[in-house]
């Protein structure tokens, strides 16, 4: 039996990870290993697995011992950046990766974020996951970090990043896993948020189809290219998974913005007793996997269609899908002494702003949702300092969905104020 302290195990895992990073310097992929703010885990098809099996004693550990090691690491490292060791375990080889994926639970089950897929899985049902957003006005970027408030050492875990792109008739917020690559041709692209001309309606697009849904093609397609000319991981399509609508303030009355969200990818049954929300288990591994119905005949290169930026994608529903979940902002109360609208953010918001909001479920009596569930704040967003905002979310929203909804607050809305 191998006797080894947990600290020495983690130290050697970090050294092994550094060795993998040095062996796999391939253009942009080397950046993913070296950056502390990256969210990536090794791809399912590890190109260096045969080399690692020969060079590393870790790859040949008995399954029982391997299971015990990874369980100890997962239980001991619950917070970032120390939790990166769990990601290192999944990067050793295929056997380590499979066992790590079995041990690590979803955010709904354990309340923690570990792998990139965690960002598209529902949050915990009870205590919300607490994050904050840092806005950079110069570069028009918005960075979502895992943590209560910014730390002094700037070692907080970057979850998602977005860049605001103004167009002639709309505004796009392109969402990525990293802060320095917002190209749709990158494997770090996860989706986007698009506004209408007035900034009153926003559509949330996902780079992959919702869990358990069928791919629906749009009536008009444009920009055809050969798949061999681009990255094999290119998320070539956008799938509409929700909308955020702000009510027009025709009378120009004072008060907070009124917003309404429809989440096509989440059924209202998810918040009913015994209900569950769709939970993806993996990100798409390749373009062919994501667009399997579009395979071409043998002997010909595959042709892929992408949706033009001017064309709206059709919402994706599964066969026999039920009513989608609707959210509304919780009505604030007027404080006579302070002469302002107030909400109880439980200390997470400290600066008054028209952007501050709390979202709760918008249900009808026929939905059979308990009063306690109706009062739960599913997403709250608010200002705590100059260009710093908190974002707390819980089941059935994912980090990606919560971030996209929160980004809608940063667009100009002259017709709503």
mmCIF file with all atom_site columns, C-alpha atoms in Angstrom, residues 280-411:
data_model
loop_
_atom_site.group_PDB
_atom_site.id
_atom_site.type_symbol
_atom_site.label_atom_id
_atom_site.label_alt_id
_atom_site.label_comp_id
_atom_site.label_asym_id
_atom_site.label_entity_id
_atom_site.label_seq_id
_atom_site.pdbx_PDB_ins_code
_atom_site.Cartn_x
_atom_site.Cartn_y
_atom_site.Cartn_z
_atom_site.occupancy
_atom_site.B_iso_or_equiv
_atom_site.pdbx_formal_charge
_atom_site.auth_seq_id
_atom_site.auth_comp_id
_atom_site.auth_asym_id
_atom_site.auth_atom_id
_atom_site.pdbx_PDB_model_num
ATOM 1   C CA . UNK A 1 280 ? -26.086 18.921 -19.623 1.00 0.00 ? 280 UNK A CA 1
ATOM 2   C CA . UNK A 1 281 ? -23.328 16.465 -18.809 1.00 0.00 ? 281 UNK A CA 1
ATOM 3   C CA . UNK A 1 282 ? -20.683 17.620 -21.286 1.00 0.00 ? 282 UNK A CA 1
ATOM 4   C CA . UNK A 1 283 ? -19.820 20.383 -23.689 1.00 0.00 ? 283 UNK A CA 1
ATOM 5   C CA . UNK A 1 284 ? -19.906 19.513 -27.414 1.00 0.00 ? 284 UNK A CA 1
ATOM 6   C CA . UNK A 1 285 ? -16.611 17.878 -28.349 1.00 0.00 ? 285 UNK A CA 1
ATOM 7   C CA . UNK A 1 286 ? -16.622 18.659 -32.031 1.00 0.00 ? 286 UNK A CA 1
ATOM 8   C CA . UNK A 1 287 ? -18.503 20.386 -34.792 1.00 0.00 ? 287 UNK A CA 1
ATOM 9   C CA . UNK A 1 288 ? -19.577 17.067 -36.286 1.00 0.00 ? 288 UNK A CA 1
ATOM 10  C CA . UNK A 1 289 ? -21.078 15.976 -32.955 1.00 0.00 ? 289 UNK A CA 1
ATOM 11  C CA . UNK A 1 290 ? -22.976 19.229 -32.580 1.00 0.00 ? 290 UNK A CA 1
ATOM 12  C CA . UNK A 1 291 ? -24.329 19.229 -36.132 1.00 0.00 ? 291 UNK A CA 1
ATOM 13  C CA . UNK A 1 292 ? -24.666 15.511 -36.820 1.00 0.00 ? 292 UNK A CA 1
ATOM 14  C CA . UNK A 1 293 ? -27.849 15.904 -38.973 1.00 0.00 ? 293 UNK A CA 1
ATOM 15  C CA . UNK A 1 294 ? -25.842 18.004 -41.429 1.00 0.00 ? 294 UNK A CA 1
ATOM 16  C CA . UNK A 1 295 ? -23.348 15.311 -42.485 1.00 0.00 ? 295 UNK A CA 1
ATOM 17  C CA . UNK A 1 296 ? -22.643 15.331 -46.193 1.00 0.00 ? 296 UNK A CA 1
ATOM 18  C CA . UNK A 1 297 ? -22.337 12.299 -48.425 1.00 0.00 ? 297 UNK A CA 1
ATOM 19  C CA . UNK A 1 298 ? -19.167 10.228 -48.590 1.00 0.00 ? 298 UNK A CA 1
ATOM 20  C CA . UNK A 1 299 ? -16.283 11.649 -50.566 1.00 0.00 ? 299 UNK A CA 1
ATOM 21  C CA . UNK A 1 300 ? -17.367 15.243 -50.051 1.00 0.00 ? 300 UNK A CA 1
ATOM 22  C CA . UNK A 1 301 ? -16.274 17.749 -47.470 1.00 0.00 ? 301 UNK A CA 1
ATOM 23  C CA . UNK A 1 302 ? -18.886 18.684 -44.946 1.00 0.00 ? 302 UNK A CA 1
ATOM 24  C CA . UNK A 1 303 ? -20.631 22.001 -45.509 1.00 0.00 ? 303 UNK A CA 1
ATOM 25  C CA . UNK A 1 304 ? -21.745 23.913 -42.434 1.00 0.00 ? 304 UNK A CA 1
ATOM 26  C CA . UNK A 1 305 ? -24.310 26.690 -42.335 1.00 0.00 ? 305 UNK A CA 1
ATOM 27  C CA . UNK A 1 306 ? -24.166 29.470 -39.798 1.00 0.00 ? 306 UNK A CA 1
ATOM 28  C CA . UNK A 1 307 ? -26.895 31.913 -38.893 1.00 0.00 ? 307 UNK A CA 1
ATOM 29  C CA . UNK A 1 308 ? -26.450 35.421 -40.192 1.00 0.00 ? 308 UNK A CA 1
ATOM 30  C CA . UNK A 1 309 ? -26.153 38.085 -37.475 1.00 0.00 ? 309 UNK A CA 1
ATOM 31  C CA . UNK A 1 310 ? -29.253 39.751 -38.920 1.00 0.00 ? 310 UNK A CA 1
ATOM 32  C CA . UNK A 1 311 ? -31.407 36.624 -38.655 1.00 0.00 ? 311 UNK A CA 1
ATOM 33  C CA . UNK A 1 312 ? -33.077 35.600 -35.425 1.00 0.00 ? 312 UNK A CA 1
ATOM 34  C CA . UNK A 1 313 ? -32.625 31.981 -34.414 1.00 0.00 ? 313 UNK A CA 1
ATOM 35  C CA . UNK A 1 314 ? -35.667 29.907 -33.596 1.00 0.00 ? 314 UNK A CA 1
ATOM 36  C CA . UNK A 1 315 ? -36.122 28.854 -29.953 1.00 0.00 ? 315 UNK A CA 1
ATOM 37  C CA . UNK A 1 316 ? -35.345 25.190 -29.455 1.00 0.00 ? 316 UNK A CA 1
ATOM 38  C CA . UNK A 1 317 ? -37.877 22.926 -27.781 1.00 0.00 ? 317 UNK A CA 1
ATOM 39  C CA . UNK A 1 318 ? -37.947 19.227 -27.138 1.00 0.00 ? 318 UNK A CA 1
ATOM 40  C CA . UNK A 1 319 ? -40.842 17.194 -28.506 1.00 0.00 ? 319 UNK A CA 1
ATOM 41  C CA . UNK A 1 320 ? -43.889 17.615 -26.295 1.00 0.00 ? 320 UNK A CA 1
ATOM 42  C CA . UNK A 1 321 ? -42.159 20.297 -24.272 1.00 0.00 ? 321 UNK A CA 1
ATOM 43  C CA . UNK A 1 322 ? -44.147 22.044 -21.597 1.00 0.00 ? 322 UNK A CA 1
ATOM 44  C CA . UNK A 1 323 ? -44.568 25.694 -20.726 1.00 0.00 ? 323 UNK A CA 1
ATOM 45  C CA . UNK A 1 324 ? -41.254 27.535 -20.292 1.00 0.00 ? 324 UNK A CA 1
ATOM 46  C CA . UNK A 1 325 ? -40.228 29.094 -16.996 1.00 0.00 ? 325 UNK A CA 1
ATOM 47  C CA . UNK A 1 326 ? -40.965 32.807 -16.615 1.00 0.00 ? 326 UNK A CA 1
ATOM 48  C CA . UNK A 1 327 ? -39.206 35.176 -14.205 1.00 0.00 ? 327 UNK A CA 1
ATOM 49  C CA . UNK A 1 328 ? -40.148 38.673 -13.078 1.00 0.00 ? 328 UNK A CA 1
ATOM 50  C CA . UNK A 1 329 ? -38.369 41.278 -11.012 1.00 0.00 ? 329 UNK A CA 1
ATOM 51  C CA . UNK A 1 330 ? -39.426 41.392 -7.380  1.00 0.00 ? 330 UNK A CA 1
ATOM 52  C CA . UNK A 1 331 ? -41.371 44.562 -6.661  1.00 0.00 ? 331 UNK A CA 1
ATOM 53  C CA . UNK A 1 332 ? -39.435 46.948 -4.384  1.00 0.00 ? 332 UNK A CA 1
ATOM 54  C CA . UNK A 1 333 ? -41.042 48.969 -1.609  1.00 0.00 ? 333 UNK A CA 1
ATOM 55  C CA . UNK A 1 334 ? -40.879 52.729 -1.203  1.00 0.00 ? 334 UNK A CA 1
ATOM 56  C CA . UNK A 1 335 ? -38.893 53.842 1.855   1.00 0.00 ? 335 UNK A CA 1
ATOM 57  C CA . UNK A 1 336 ? -40.333 57.103 3.178   1.00 0.00 ? 336 UNK A CA 1
ATOM 58  C CA . UNK A 1 337 ? -37.312 58.093 5.245   1.00 0.00 ? 337 UNK A CA 1
ATOM 59  C CA . UNK A 1 338 ? -34.757 57.344 2.540   1.00 0.00 ? 338 UNK A CA 1
ATOM 60  C CA . UNK A 1 339 ? -37.088 58.523 -0.235  1.00 0.00 ? 339 UNK A CA 1
ATOM 61  C CA . UNK A 1 340 ? -36.087 55.688 -2.546  1.00 0.00 ? 340 UNK A CA 1
ATOM 62  C CA . UNK A 1 341 ? -37.133 52.220 -3.697  1.00 0.00 ? 341 UNK A CA 1
ATOM 63  C CA . UNK A 1 342 ? -35.669 49.445 -1.552  1.00 0.00 ? 342 UNK A CA 1
ATOM 64  C CA . UNK A 1 343 ? -35.102 45.684 -1.767  1.00 0.00 ? 343 UNK A CA 1
ATOM 65  C CA . UNK A 1 344 ? -33.584 43.368 0.812   1.00 0.00 ? 344 UNK A CA 1
ATOM 66  C CA . UNK A 1 345 ? -30.333 42.175 -0.765  1.00 0.00 ? 345 UNK A CA 1
ATOM 67  C CA . UNK A 1 346 ? -29.089 40.767 2.571   1.00 0.00 ? 346 UNK A CA 1
ATOM 68  C CA . UNK A 1 347 ? -25.964 42.907 2.507   1.00 0.00 ? 347 UNK A CA 1
ATOM 69  C CA . UNK A 1 348 ? -24.872 41.873 -0.994  1.00 0.00 ? 348 UNK A CA 1
ATOM 70  C CA . UNK A 1 349 ? -25.727 45.249 -2.603  1.00 0.00 ? 349 UNK A CA 1
ATOM 71  C CA . UNK A 1 350 ? -24.537 48.540 -1.100  1.00 0.00 ? 350 UNK A CA 1
ATOM 72  C CA . UNK A 1 351 ? -24.986 51.190 -3.817  1.00 0.00 ? 351 UNK A CA 1
ATOM 73  C CA . UNK A 1 352 ? -28.342 52.438 -5.104  1.00 0.00 ? 352 UNK A CA 1
ATOM 74  C CA . UNK A 1 353 ? -28.672 51.900 -8.846  1.00 0.00 ? 353 UNK A CA 1
ATOM 75  C CA . UNK A 1 354 ? -31.383 51.518 -11.438 1.00 0.00 ? 354 UNK A CA 1
ATOM 76  C CA . UNK A 1 355 ? -29.593 48.329 -12.486 1.00 0.00 ? 355 UNK A CA 1
ATOM 77  C CA . UNK A 1 356 ? -30.229 46.542 -9.158  1.00 0.00 ? 356 UNK A CA 1
ATOM 78  C CA . UNK A 1 357 ? -32.834 43.778 -9.339  1.00 0.00 ? 357 UNK A CA 1
ATOM 79  C CA . UNK A 1 358 ? -34.076 40.493 -7.901  1.00 0.00 ? 358 UNK A CA 1
ATOM 80  C CA . UNK A 1 359 ? -35.833 37.884 -10.043 1.00 0.00 ? 359 UNK A CA 1
ATOM 81  C CA . UNK A 1 360 ? -38.489 35.472 -8.771  1.00 0.00 ? 360 UNK A CA 1
ATOM 82  C CA . UNK A 1 361 ? -40.688 32.965 -10.557 1.00 0.00 ? 361 UNK A CA 1
ATOM 83  C CA . UNK A 1 362 ? -43.714 34.386 -12.397 1.00 0.00 ? 362 UNK A CA 1
ATOM 84  C CA . UNK A 1 363 ? -46.298 31.619 -12.042 1.00 0.00 ? 363 UNK A CA 1
ATOM 85  C CA . UNK A 1 364 ? -50.045 31.117 -12.144 1.00 0.00 ? 364 UNK A CA 1
ATOM 86  C CA . UNK A 1 365 ? -52.137 29.194 -9.591  1.00 0.00 ? 365 UNK A CA 1
ATOM 87  C CA . UNK A 1 366 ? -52.530 26.429 -12.164 1.00 0.00 ? 366 UNK A CA 1
ATOM 88  C CA . UNK A 1 367 ? -48.780 25.778 -12.064 1.00 0.00 ? 367 UNK A CA 1
ATOM 89  C CA . UNK A 1 368 ? -49.028 24.339 -8.525  1.00 0.00 ? 368 UNK A CA 1
ATOM 90  C CA . UNK A 1 369 ? -45.871 26.036 -7.299  1.00 0.00 ? 369 UNK A CA 1
ATOM 91  C CA . UNK A 1 370 ? -45.592 26.375 -3.520  1.00 0.00 ? 370 UNK A CA 1
ATOM 92  C CA . UNK A 1 371 ? -45.657 29.879 -1.968  1.00 0.00 ? 371 UNK A CA 1
ATOM 93  C CA . UNK A 1 372 ? -42.163 29.294 -0.541  1.00 0.00 ? 372 UNK A CA 1
ATOM 94  C CA . UNK A 1 373 ? -40.804 28.557 -4.007  1.00 0.00 ? 373 UNK A CA 1
ATOM 95  C CA . UNK A 1 374 ? -42.516 31.631 -5.427  1.00 0.00 ? 374 UNK A CA 1
ATOM 96  C CA . UNK A 1 375 ? -40.774 33.846 -2.873  1.00 0.00 ? 375 UNK A CA 1
ATOM 97  C CA . UNK A 1 376 ? -37.300 32.452 -3.530  1.00 0.00 ? 376 UNK A CA 1
ATOM 98  C CA . UNK A 1 377 ? -34.963 34.897 -5.243  1.00 0.00 ? 377 UNK A CA 1
ATOM 99  C CA . UNK A 1 378 ? -33.554 32.952 -8.191  1.00 0.00 ? 378 UNK A CA 1
ATOM 100 C CA . UNK A 1 379 ? -31.188 35.690 -9.362  1.00 0.00 ? 379 UNK A CA 1
ATOM 101 C CA . UNK A 1 380 ? -30.123 38.942 -7.758  1.00 0.00 ? 380 UNK A CA 1
ATOM 102 C CA . UNK A 1 381 ? -27.808 41.566 -9.178  1.00 0.00 ? 381 UNK A CA 1
ATOM 103 C CA . UNK A 1 382 ? -26.628 44.847 -7.735  1.00 0.00 ? 382 UNK A CA 1
ATOM 104 C CA . UNK A 1 383 ? -23.911 47.436 -7.438  1.00 0.00 ? 383 UNK A CA 1
ATOM 105 C CA . UNK A 1 384 ? -21.306 47.505 -4.655  1.00 0.00 ? 384 UNK A CA 1
ATOM 106 C CA . UNK A 1 385 ? -18.776 49.976 -6.068  1.00 0.00 ? 385 UNK A CA 1
ATOM 107 C CA . UNK A 1 386 ? -17.567 51.738 -9.160  1.00 0.00 ? 386 UNK A CA 1
ATOM 108 C CA . UNK A 1 387 ? -17.814 49.174 -11.970 1.00 0.00 ? 387 UNK A CA 1
ATOM 109 C CA . UNK A 1 388 ? -18.224 46.305 -9.465  1.00 0.00 ? 388 UNK A CA 1
ATOM 110 C CA . UNK A 1 389 ? -21.496 44.362 -9.215  1.00 0.00 ? 389 UNK A CA 1
ATOM 111 C CA . UNK A 1 390 ? -22.542 41.239 -7.326  1.00 0.00 ? 390 UNK A CA 1
ATOM 112 C CA . UNK A 1 391 ? -24.447 38.404 -8.999  1.00 0.00 ? 391 UNK A CA 1
ATOM 113 C CA . UNK A 1 392 ? -25.978 35.582 -6.943  1.00 0.00 ? 392 UNK A CA 1
ATOM 114 C CA . UNK A 1 393 ? -27.939 32.795 -8.589  1.00 0.00 ? 393 UNK A CA 1
ATOM 115 C CA . UNK A 1 394 ? -29.533 29.488 -7.672  1.00 0.00 ? 394 UNK A CA 1
ATOM 116 C CA . UNK A 1 395 ? -31.486 26.595 -9.183  1.00 0.00 ? 395 UNK A CA 1
ATOM 117 C CA . UNK A 1 396 ? -32.819 26.330 -11.872 1.00 0.00 ? 396 UNK A CA 1
ATOM 118 C CA . UNK A 1 397 ? -30.533 28.945 -13.483 1.00 0.00 ? 397 UNK A CA 1
ATOM 119 C CA . UNK A 1 398 ? -26.979 28.205 -14.564 1.00 0.00 ? 398 UNK A CA 1
ATOM 120 C CA . UNK A 1 399 ? -24.059 30.619 -14.288 1.00 0.00 ? 399 UNK A CA 1
ATOM 121 C CA . UNK A 1 400 ? -24.191 31.215 -18.041 1.00 0.00 ? 400 UNK A CA 1
ATOM 122 C CA . UNK A 1 401 ? -27.918 32.018 -18.021 1.00 0.00 ? 401 UNK A CA 1
ATOM 123 C CA . UNK A 1 402 ? -27.607 34.253 -14.951 1.00 0.00 ? 402 UNK A CA 1
ATOM 124 C CA . UNK A 1 403 ? -24.645 36.122 -16.463 1.00 0.00 ? 403 UNK A CA 1
ATOM 125 C CA . UNK A 1 404 ? -26.476 36.672 -19.763 1.00 0.00 ? 404 UNK A CA 1
ATOM 126 C CA . UNK A 1 405 ? -29.549 38.059 -17.969 1.00 0.00 ? 405 UNK A CA 1
ATOM 127 C CA . UNK A 1 406 ? -27.369 40.343 -15.834 1.00 0.00 ? 406 UNK A CA 1
ATOM 128 C CA . UNK A 1 407 ? -25.537 41.671 -18.898 1.00 0.00 ? 407 UNK A CA 1
ATOM 129 C CA . UNK A 1 408 ? -28.823 43.065 -20.209 1.00 0.00 ? 408 UNK A CA 1
ATOM 130 C CA . UNK A 1 409 ? -28.631 45.721 -17.471 1.00 0.00 ? 409 UNK A CA 1
ATOM 131 C CA . UNK A 1 410 ? -25.506 47.227 -19.006 1.00 0.00 ? 410 UNK A CA 1
ATOM 132 C CA . UNK A 1 411 ? -27.125 48.244 -22.289 1.00 0.00 ? 411 UNK A CA 1
#
